[in-house]
PDB file of C-alpha atoms and ligand atoms in Angstrom:
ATOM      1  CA  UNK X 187     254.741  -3.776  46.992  1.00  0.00           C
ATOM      2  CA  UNK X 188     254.451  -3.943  43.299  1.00  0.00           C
ATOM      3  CA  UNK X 189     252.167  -1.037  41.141  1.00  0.00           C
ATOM      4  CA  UNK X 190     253.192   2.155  39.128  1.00  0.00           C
ATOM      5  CA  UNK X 191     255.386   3.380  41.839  1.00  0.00           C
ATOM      6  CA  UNK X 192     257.547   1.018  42.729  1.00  0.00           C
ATOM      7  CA  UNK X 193     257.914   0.524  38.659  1.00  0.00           C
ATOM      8  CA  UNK X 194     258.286   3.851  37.761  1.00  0.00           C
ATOM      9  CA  UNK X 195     261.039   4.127  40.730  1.00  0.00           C
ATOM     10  CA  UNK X 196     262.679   0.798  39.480  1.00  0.00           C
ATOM     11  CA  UNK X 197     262.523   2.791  35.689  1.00  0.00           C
ATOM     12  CA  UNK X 198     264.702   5.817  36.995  1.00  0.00           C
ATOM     13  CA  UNK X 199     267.115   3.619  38.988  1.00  0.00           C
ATOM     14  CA  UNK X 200     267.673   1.480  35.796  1.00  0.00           C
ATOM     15  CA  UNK X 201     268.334   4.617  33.704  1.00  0.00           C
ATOM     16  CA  UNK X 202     270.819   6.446  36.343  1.00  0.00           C
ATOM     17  CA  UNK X 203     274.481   6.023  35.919  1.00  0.00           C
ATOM     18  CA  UNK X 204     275.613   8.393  39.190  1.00  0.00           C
ATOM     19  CA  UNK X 205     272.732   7.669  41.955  1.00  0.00           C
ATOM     20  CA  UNK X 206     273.314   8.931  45.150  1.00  0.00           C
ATOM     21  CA  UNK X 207     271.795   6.685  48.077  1.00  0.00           C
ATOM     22  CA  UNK X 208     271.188   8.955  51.266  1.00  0.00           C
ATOM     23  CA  UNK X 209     270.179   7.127  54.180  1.00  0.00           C
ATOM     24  CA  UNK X 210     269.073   7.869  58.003  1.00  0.00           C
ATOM     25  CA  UNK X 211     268.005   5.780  60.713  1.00  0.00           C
ATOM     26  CA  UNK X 212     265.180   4.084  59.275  1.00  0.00           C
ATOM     27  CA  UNK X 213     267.794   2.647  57.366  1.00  0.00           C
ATOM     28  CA  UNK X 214     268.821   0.367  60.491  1.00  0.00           C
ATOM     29  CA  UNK X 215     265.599  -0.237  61.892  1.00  0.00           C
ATOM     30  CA  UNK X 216     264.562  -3.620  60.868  1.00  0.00           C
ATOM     31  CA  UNK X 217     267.981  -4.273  62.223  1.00  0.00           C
ATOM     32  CA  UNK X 218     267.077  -3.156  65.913  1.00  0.00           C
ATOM     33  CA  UNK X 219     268.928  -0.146  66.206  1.00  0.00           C
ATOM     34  CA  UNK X 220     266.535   2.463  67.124  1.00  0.00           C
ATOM     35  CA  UNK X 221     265.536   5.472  65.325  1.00  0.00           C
ATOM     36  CA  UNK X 222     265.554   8.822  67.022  1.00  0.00           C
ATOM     37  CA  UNK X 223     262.646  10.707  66.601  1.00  0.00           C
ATOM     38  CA  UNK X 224     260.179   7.601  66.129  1.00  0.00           C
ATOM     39  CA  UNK X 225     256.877   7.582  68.434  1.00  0.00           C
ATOM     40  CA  UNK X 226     257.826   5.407  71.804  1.00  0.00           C
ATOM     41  CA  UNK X 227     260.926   3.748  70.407  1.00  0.00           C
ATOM     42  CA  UNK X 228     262.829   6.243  69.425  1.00  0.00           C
ATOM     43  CA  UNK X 229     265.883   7.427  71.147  1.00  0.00           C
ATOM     44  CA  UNK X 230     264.821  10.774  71.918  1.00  0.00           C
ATOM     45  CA  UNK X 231     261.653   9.717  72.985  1.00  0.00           C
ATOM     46  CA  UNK X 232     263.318   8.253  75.699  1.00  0.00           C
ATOM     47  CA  UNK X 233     266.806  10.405  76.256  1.00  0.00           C
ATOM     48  CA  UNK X 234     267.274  14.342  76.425  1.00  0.00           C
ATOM     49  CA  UNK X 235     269.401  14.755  74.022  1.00  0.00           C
ATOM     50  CA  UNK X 236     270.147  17.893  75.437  1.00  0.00           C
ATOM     51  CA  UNK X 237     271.485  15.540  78.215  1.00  0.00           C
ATOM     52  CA  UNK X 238     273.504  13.041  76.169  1.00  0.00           C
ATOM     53  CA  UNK X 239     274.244  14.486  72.433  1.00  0.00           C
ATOM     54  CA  UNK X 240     276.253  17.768  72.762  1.00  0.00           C
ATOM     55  CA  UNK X 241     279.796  18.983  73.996  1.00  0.00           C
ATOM     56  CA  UNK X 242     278.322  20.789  76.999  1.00  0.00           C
ATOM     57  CA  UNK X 243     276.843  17.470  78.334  1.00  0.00           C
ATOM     58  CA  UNK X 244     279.918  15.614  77.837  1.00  0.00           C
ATOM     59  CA  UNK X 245     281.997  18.375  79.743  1.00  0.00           C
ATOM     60  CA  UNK X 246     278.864  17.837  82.243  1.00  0.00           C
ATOM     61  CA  UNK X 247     279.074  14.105  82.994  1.00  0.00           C
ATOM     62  CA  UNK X 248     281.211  12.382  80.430  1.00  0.00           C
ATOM     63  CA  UNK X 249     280.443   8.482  82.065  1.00  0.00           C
ATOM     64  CA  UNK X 250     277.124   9.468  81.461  1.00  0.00           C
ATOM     65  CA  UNK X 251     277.664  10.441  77.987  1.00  0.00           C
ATOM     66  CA  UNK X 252     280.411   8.140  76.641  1.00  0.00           C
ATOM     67  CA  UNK X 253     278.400   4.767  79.259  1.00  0.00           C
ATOM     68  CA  UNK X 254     275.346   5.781  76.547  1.00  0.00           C
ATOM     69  CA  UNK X 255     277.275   5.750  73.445  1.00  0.00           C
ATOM     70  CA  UNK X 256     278.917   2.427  74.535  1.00  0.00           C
ATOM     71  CA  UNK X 257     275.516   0.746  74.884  1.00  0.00           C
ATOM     72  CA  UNK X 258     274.431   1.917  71.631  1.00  0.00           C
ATOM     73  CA  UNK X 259     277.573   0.435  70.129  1.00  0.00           C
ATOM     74  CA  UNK X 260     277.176  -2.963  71.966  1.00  0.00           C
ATOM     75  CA  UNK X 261     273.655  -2.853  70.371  1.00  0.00           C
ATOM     76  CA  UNK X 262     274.880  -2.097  66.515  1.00  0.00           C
ATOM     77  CA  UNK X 263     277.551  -4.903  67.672  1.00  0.00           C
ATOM     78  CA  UNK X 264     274.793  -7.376  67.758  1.00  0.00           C
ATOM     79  CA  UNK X 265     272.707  -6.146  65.183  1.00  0.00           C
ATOM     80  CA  UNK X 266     273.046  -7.668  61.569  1.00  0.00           C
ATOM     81  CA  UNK X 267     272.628  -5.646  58.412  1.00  0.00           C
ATOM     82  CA  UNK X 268     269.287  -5.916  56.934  1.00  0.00           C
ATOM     83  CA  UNK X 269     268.182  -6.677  53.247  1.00  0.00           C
ATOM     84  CA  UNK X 270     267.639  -3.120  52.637  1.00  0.00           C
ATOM     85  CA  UNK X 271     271.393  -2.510  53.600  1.00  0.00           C
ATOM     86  CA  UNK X 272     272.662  -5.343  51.035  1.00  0.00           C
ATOM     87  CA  UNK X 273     270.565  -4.155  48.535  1.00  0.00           C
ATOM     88  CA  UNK X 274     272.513  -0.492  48.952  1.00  0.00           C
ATOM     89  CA  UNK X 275     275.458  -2.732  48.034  1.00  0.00           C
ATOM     90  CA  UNK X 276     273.728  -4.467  44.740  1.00  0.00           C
ATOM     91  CA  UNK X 277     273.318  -0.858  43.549  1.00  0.00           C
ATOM     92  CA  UNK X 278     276.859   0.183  44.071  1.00  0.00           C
ATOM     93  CA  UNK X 279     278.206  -3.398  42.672  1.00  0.00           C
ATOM     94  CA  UNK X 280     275.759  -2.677  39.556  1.00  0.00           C
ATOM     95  CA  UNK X 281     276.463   1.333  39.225  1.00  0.00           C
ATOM     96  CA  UNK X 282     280.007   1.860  40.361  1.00  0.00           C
ATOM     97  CA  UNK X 283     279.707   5.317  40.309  1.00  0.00           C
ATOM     98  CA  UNK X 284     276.986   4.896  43.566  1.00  0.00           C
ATOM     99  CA  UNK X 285     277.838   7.518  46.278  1.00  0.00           C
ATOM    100  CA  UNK X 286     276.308   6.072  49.662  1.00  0.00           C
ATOM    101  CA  UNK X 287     275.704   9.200  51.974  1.00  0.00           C
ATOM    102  CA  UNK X 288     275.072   8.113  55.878  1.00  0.00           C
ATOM    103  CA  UNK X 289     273.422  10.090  58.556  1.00  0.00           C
ATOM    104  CA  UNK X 290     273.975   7.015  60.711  1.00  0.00           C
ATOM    105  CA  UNK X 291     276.803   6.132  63.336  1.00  0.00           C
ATOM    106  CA  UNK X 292     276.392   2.464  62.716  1.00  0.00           C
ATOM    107  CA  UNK X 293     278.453   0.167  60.465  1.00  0.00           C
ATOM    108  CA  UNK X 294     275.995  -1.943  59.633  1.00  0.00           C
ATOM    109  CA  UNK X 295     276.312  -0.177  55.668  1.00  0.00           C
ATOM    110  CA  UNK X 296     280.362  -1.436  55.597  1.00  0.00           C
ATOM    111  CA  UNK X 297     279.018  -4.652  57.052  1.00  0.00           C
ATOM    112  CA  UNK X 298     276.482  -4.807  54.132  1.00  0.00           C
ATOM    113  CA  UNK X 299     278.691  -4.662  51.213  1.00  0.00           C
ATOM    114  CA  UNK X 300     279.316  -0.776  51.263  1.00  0.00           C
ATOM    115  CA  UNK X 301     282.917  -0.217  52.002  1.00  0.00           C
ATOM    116  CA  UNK X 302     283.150   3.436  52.277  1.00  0.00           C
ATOM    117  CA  UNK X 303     279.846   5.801  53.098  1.00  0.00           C
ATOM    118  CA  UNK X 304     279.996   9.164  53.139  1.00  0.00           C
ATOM    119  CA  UNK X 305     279.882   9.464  56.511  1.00  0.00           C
ATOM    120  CA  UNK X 306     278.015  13.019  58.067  1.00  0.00           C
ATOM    121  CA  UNK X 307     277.555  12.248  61.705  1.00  0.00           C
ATOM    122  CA  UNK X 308     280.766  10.321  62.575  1.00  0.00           C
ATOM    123  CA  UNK X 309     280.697   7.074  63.885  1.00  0.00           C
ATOM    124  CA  UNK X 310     280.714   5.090  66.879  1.00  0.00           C
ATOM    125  CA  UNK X 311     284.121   3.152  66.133  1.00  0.00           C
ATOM    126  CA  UNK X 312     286.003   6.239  65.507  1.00  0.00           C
ATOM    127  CA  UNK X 313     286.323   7.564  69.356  1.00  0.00           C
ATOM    128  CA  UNK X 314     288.870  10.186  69.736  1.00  0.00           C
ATOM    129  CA  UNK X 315     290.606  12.430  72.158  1.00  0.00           C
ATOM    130  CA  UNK X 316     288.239  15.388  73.624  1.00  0.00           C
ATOM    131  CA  UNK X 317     291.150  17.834  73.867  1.00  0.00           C
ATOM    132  CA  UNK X 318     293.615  16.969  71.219  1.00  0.00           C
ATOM    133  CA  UNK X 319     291.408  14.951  68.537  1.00  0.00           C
ATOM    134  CA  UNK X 320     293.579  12.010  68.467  1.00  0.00           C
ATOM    135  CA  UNK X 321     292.195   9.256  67.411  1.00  0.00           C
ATOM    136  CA  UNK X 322     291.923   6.275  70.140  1.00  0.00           C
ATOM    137  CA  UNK X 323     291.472   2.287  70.374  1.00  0.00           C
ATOM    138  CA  UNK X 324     287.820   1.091  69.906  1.00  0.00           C
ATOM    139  CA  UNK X 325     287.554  -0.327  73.268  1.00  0.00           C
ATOM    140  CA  UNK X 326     286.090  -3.930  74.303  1.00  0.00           C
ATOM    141  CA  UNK X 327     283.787  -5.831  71.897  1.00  0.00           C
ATOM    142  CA  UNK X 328     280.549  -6.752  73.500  1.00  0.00           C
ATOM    143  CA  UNK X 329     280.509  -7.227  77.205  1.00  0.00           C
ATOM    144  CA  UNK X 330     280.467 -11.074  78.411  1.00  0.00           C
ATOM    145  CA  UNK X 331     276.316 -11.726  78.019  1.00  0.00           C
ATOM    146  CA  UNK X 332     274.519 -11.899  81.100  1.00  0.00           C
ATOM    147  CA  UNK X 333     271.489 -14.011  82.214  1.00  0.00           C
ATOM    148  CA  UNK X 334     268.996 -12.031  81.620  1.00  0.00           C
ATOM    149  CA  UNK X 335     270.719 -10.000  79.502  1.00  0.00           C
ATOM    150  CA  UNK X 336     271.126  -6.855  81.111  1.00  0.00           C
ATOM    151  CA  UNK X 337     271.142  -3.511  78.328  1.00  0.00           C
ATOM    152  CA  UNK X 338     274.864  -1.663  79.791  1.00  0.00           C
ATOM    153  CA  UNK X 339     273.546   1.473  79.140  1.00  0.00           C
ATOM    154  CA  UNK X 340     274.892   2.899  82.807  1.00  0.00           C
ATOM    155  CA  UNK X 341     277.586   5.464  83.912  1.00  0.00           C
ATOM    156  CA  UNK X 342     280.903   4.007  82.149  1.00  0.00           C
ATOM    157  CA  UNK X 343     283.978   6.131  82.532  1.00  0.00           C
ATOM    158  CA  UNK X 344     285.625   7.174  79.694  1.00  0.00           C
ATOM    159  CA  UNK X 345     289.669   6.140  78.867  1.00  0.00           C
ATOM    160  CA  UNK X 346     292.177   8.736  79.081  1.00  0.00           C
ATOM    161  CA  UNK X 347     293.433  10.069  75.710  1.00  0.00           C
ATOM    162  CA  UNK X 348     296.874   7.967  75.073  1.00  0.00           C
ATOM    163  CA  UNK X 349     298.359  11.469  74.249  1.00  0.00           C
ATOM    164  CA  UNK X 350     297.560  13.971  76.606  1.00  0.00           C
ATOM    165  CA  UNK X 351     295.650  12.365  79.252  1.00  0.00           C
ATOM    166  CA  UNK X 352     292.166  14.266  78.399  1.00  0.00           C
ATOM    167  CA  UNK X 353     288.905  12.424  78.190  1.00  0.00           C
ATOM    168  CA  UNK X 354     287.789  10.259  75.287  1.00  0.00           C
ATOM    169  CA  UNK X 355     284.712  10.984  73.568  1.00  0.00           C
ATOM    170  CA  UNK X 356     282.731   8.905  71.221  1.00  0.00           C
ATOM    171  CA  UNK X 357     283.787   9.636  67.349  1.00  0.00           C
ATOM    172  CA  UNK X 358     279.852  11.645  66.805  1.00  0.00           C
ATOM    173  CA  UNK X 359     278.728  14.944  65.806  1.00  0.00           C
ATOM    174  CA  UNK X 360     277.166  16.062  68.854  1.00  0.00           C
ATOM    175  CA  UNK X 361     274.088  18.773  68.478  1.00  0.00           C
ATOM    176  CA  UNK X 362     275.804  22.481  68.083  1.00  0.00           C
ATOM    177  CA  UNK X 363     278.738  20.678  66.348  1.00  0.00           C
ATOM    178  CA  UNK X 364     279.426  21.205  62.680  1.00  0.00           C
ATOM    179  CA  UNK X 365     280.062  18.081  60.176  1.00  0.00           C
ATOM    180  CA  UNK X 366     283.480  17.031  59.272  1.00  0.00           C
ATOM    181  CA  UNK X 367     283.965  19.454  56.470  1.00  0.00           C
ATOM    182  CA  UNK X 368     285.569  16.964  53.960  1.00  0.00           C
ATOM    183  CA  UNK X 369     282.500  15.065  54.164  1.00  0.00           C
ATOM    184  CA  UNK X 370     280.013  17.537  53.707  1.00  0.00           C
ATOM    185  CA  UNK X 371     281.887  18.480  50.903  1.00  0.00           C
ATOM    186  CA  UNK X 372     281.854  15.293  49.447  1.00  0.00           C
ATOM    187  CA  UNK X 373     278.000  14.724  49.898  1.00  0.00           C
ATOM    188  CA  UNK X 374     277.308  18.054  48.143  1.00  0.00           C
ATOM    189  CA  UNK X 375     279.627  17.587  45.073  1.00  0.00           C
ATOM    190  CA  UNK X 376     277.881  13.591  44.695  1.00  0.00           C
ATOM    191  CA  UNK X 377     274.175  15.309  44.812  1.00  0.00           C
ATOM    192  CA  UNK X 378     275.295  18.074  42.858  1.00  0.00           C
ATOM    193  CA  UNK X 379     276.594  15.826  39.989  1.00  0.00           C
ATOM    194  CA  UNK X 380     274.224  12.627  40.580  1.00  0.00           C
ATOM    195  CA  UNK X 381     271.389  11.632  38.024  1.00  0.00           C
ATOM    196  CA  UNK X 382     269.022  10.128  40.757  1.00  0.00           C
ATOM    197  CA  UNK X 383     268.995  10.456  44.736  1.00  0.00           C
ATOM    198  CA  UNK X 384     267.423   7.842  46.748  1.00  0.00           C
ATOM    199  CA  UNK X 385     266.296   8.712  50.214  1.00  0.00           C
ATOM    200  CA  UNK X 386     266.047   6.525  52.511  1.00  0.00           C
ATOM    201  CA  UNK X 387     264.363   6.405  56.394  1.00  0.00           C
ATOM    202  CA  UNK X 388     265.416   9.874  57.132  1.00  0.00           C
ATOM    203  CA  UNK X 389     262.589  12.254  58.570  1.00  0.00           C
ATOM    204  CA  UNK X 390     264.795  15.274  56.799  1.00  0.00           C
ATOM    205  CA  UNK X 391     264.312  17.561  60.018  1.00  0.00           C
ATOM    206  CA  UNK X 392     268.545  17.837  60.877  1.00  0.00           C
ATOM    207  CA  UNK X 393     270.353  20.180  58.870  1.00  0.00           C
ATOM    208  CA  UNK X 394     272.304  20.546  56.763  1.00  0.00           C
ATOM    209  CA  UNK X 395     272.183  17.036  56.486  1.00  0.00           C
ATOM    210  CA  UNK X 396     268.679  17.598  55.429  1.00  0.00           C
ATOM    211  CA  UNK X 397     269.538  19.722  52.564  1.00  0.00           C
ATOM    212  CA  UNK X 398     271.035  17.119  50.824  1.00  0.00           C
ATOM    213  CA  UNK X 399     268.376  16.004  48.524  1.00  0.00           C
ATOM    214  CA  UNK X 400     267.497  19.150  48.207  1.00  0.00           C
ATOM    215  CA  UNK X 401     270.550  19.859  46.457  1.00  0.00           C
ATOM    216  CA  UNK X 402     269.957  16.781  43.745  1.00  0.00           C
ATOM    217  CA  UNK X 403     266.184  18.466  43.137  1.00  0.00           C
ATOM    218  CA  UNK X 404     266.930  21.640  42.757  1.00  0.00           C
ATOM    219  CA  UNK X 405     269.785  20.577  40.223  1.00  0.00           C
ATOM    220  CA  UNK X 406     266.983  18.485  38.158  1.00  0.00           C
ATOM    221  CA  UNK X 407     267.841  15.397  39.360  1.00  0.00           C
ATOM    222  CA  UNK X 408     264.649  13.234  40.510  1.00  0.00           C
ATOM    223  CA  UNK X 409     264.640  11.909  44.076  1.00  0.00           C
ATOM    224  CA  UNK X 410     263.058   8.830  44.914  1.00  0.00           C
ATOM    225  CA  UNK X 411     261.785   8.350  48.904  1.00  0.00           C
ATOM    226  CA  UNK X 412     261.685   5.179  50.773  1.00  0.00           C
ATOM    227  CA  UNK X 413     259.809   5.895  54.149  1.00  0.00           C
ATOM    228  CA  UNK X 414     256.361   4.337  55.567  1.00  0.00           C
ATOM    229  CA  UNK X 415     255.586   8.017  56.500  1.00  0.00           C
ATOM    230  CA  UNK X 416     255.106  11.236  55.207  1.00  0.00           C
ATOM    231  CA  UNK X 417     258.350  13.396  55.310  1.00  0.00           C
ATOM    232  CA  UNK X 418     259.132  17.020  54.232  1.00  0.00           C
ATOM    233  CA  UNK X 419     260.708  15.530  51.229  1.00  0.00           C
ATOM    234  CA  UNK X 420     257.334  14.279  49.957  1.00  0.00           C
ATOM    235  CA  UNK X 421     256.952  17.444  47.748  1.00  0.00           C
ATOM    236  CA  UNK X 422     260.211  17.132  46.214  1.00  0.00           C
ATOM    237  CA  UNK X 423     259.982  13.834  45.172  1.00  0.00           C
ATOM    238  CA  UNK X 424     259.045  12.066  41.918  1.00  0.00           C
ATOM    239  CA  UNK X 425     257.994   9.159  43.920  1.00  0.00           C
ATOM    240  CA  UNK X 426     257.124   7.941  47.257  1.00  0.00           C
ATOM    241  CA  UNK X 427     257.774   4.255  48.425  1.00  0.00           C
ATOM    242  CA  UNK X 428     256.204   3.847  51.449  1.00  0.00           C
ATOM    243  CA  UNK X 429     256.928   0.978  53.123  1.00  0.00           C
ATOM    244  CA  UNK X 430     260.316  -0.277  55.138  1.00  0.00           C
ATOM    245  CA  UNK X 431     263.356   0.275  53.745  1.00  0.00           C
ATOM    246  CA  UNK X 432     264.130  -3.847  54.206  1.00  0.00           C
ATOM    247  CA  UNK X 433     261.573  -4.907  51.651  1.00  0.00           C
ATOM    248  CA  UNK X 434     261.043  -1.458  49.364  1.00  0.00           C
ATOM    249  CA  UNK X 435     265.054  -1.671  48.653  1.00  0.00           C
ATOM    250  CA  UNK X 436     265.207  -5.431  47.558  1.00  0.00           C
ATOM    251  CA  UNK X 437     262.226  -5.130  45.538  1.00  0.00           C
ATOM    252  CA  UNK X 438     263.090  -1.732  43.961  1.00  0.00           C
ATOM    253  CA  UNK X 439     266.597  -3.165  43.073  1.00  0.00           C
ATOM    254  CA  UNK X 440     264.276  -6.501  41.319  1.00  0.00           C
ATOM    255  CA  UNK X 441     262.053  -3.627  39.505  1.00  0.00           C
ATOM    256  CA  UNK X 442     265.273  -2.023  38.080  1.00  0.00           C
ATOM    257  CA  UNK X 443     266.774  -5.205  37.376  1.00  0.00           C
ATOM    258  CA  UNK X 444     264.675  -8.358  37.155  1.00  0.00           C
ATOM    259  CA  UNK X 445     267.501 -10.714  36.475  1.00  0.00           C
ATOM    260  CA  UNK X 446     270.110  -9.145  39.722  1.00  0.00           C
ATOM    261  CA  UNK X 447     270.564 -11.028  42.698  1.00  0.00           C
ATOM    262  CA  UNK X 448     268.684  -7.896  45.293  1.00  0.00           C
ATOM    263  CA  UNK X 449     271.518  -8.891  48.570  1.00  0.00           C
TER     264      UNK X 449
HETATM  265  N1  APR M 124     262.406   1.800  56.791  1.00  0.00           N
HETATM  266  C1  APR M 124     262.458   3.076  56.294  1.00  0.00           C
HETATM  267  N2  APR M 124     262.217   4.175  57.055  1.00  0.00           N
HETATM  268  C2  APR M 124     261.886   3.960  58.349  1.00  0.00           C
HETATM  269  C3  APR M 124     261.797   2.658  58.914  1.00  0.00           C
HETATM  270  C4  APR M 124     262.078   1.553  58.067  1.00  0.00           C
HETATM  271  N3  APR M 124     262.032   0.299  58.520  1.00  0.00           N
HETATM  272  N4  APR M 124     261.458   2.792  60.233  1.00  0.00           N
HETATM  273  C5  APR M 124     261.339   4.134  60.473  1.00  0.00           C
HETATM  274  N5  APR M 124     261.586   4.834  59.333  1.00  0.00           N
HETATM  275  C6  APR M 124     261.614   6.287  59.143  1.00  0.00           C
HETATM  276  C7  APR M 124     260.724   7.067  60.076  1.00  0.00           C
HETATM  277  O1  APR M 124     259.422   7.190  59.568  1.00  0.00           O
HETATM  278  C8  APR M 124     261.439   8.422  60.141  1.00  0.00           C
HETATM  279  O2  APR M 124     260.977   9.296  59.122  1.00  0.00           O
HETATM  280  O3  APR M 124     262.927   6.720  59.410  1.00  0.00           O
HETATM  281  C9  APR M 124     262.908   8.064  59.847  1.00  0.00           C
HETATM  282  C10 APR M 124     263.847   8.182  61.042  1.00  0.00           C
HETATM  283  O4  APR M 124     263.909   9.537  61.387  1.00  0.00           O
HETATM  284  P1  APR M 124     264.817  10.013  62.623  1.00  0.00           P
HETATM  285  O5  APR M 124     264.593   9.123  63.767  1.00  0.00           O
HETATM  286  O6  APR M 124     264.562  11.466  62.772  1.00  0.00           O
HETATM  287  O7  APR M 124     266.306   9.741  62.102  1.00  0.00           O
HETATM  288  P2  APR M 124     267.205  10.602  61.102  1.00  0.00           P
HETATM  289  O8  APR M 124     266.400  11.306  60.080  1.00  0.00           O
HETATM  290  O9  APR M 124     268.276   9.716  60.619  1.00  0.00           O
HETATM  291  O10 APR M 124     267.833  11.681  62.126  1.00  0.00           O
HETATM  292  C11 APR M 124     268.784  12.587  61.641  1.00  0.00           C
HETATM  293  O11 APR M 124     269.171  13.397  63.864  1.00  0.00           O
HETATM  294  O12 APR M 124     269.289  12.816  66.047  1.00  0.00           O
HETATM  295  C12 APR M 124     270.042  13.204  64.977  1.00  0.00           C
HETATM  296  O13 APR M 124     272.310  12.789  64.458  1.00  0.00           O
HETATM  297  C13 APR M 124     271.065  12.154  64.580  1.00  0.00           C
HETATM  298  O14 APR M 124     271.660  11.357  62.371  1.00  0.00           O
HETATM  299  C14 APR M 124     270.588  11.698  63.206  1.00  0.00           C
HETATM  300  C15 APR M 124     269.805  12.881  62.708  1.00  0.00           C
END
């Protein structure tokens, strides 16, 4: 993509000194992990939710629950970060003052060259205990692979808290739950403060994750969006990238900067 957009975007990136990048799972698609609300691949186009992502269905059937989560692990376990994640990471190398803000349980961001996101929805390697909230082991690495390789997204027991014996439940922040407060904190003091926000593959419909750029607009700041659809955010924005996150990052990061290495 090259035109007025993409070079007025690369012009505000080049003149920010505090950007804030806030990404969602579009972020991680071109890395196969799946989005959730995207037309017959996303997650919840294919799981209730209601079923698998909140406390009440954990107390419900917790090898259900926690036998999901471990597949989806397994499958960020094989994915690779894409260029659109290591272009994140040429931002934050060039403008130290970067704040990377992460809808996503993956850790395919530290794996690109971010080494601390702001991270609103937990993550799936920081299980804990159910009852007591101690933290507990990240369990196996991938299982042994099988011929043809078979997805091990069935019923998987969860360990027993080291502590107290209760169940252990994936490190997430399950529907009805609210966000770890220090992070939410943080996210709203970098958008508050920042001098561009960068959106990236989020369909802005889960709050108050959502409000996030909202925050950074309504503080003057412009917001840039990087999605190959329409979003809520359109209005808001000063421009629109559409296109995947994988090539719109590298090349926006080329506008900004024609001589830096993109990632
Ligand atoms: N590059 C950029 N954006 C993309 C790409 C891509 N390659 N592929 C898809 N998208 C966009 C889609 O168009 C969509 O707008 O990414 C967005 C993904 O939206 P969702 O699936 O709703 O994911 P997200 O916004 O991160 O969901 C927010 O909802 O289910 C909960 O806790 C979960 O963190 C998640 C939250």
């Amino acid at each position: 993509m090259t035109g007025p957009e993409l070079a007025e975007a690369g012009r505000l990136l080049a003149a920010a000194r505090r950007p804030v990048v806030f990404t969602g799972a579009g972020m991680s698609a071109e890395s196969g992990v799946p989005t959730f609300r995207d037309a017959q691949t996303g997650l919840w186009q294919r799981y209730d939710p209601q079923e698998l992502a909140t406390p009440a269905a954990f107390r419900a059937d917790p090898a259900l629950v926690w036998g999901w989560y471990e597949a989806r692990r397994h499958g960020v376990l094989r994915a690779r970060p894409n260029p659109g994640h290591r272009a994140v990471a040429a931002i934050q190398a060039r403008l130290p003052e970067t704040v990377v803000i992460t809808q996503n349980v993956d850790d395919l961001h530290e794996r690109g060259g971010v080494p601390a996101p702001v991270r609103l929805h937990g993550s799936l390697f920081a299980p804990r205990c159910s009852a007591c909230a101690r933290p507990a082991p990240v369990l196996s690495d991938l299982p042994p692979p099988s011929d043809p390789p078979e997805p091990h997204d069935g019923p998987l027991d969860p360990p027993a808290c080291g502590g107290c014996g209760a169940p252990v439940r994936p490190g997430v922040v399950w529907f009805g739950e609210a966000l770890p407060s220090a992070a939410l904190d943080a996210a709203v003091e970098a958008a508050s403060g920042c001098d561009l926000l960068l959106t990236v593959g989020t369909s802005a419909l889960v709050h108050p994750a959502a409000e996030i750029p909202l925050v950074a607009a309504g503080l003057g700041a412009p917001v840039v969006q990087v999605n190959p659809v329409p979003t809520p955010l359109d209005a808001i924005c000063a421009v629109n990238l559409r296109g995947p996150a994988g090539e719109m990052l590298p090349a926006l990061v080329r506008a900004a900067w024609p001589d830096a290495d993109a990632g």
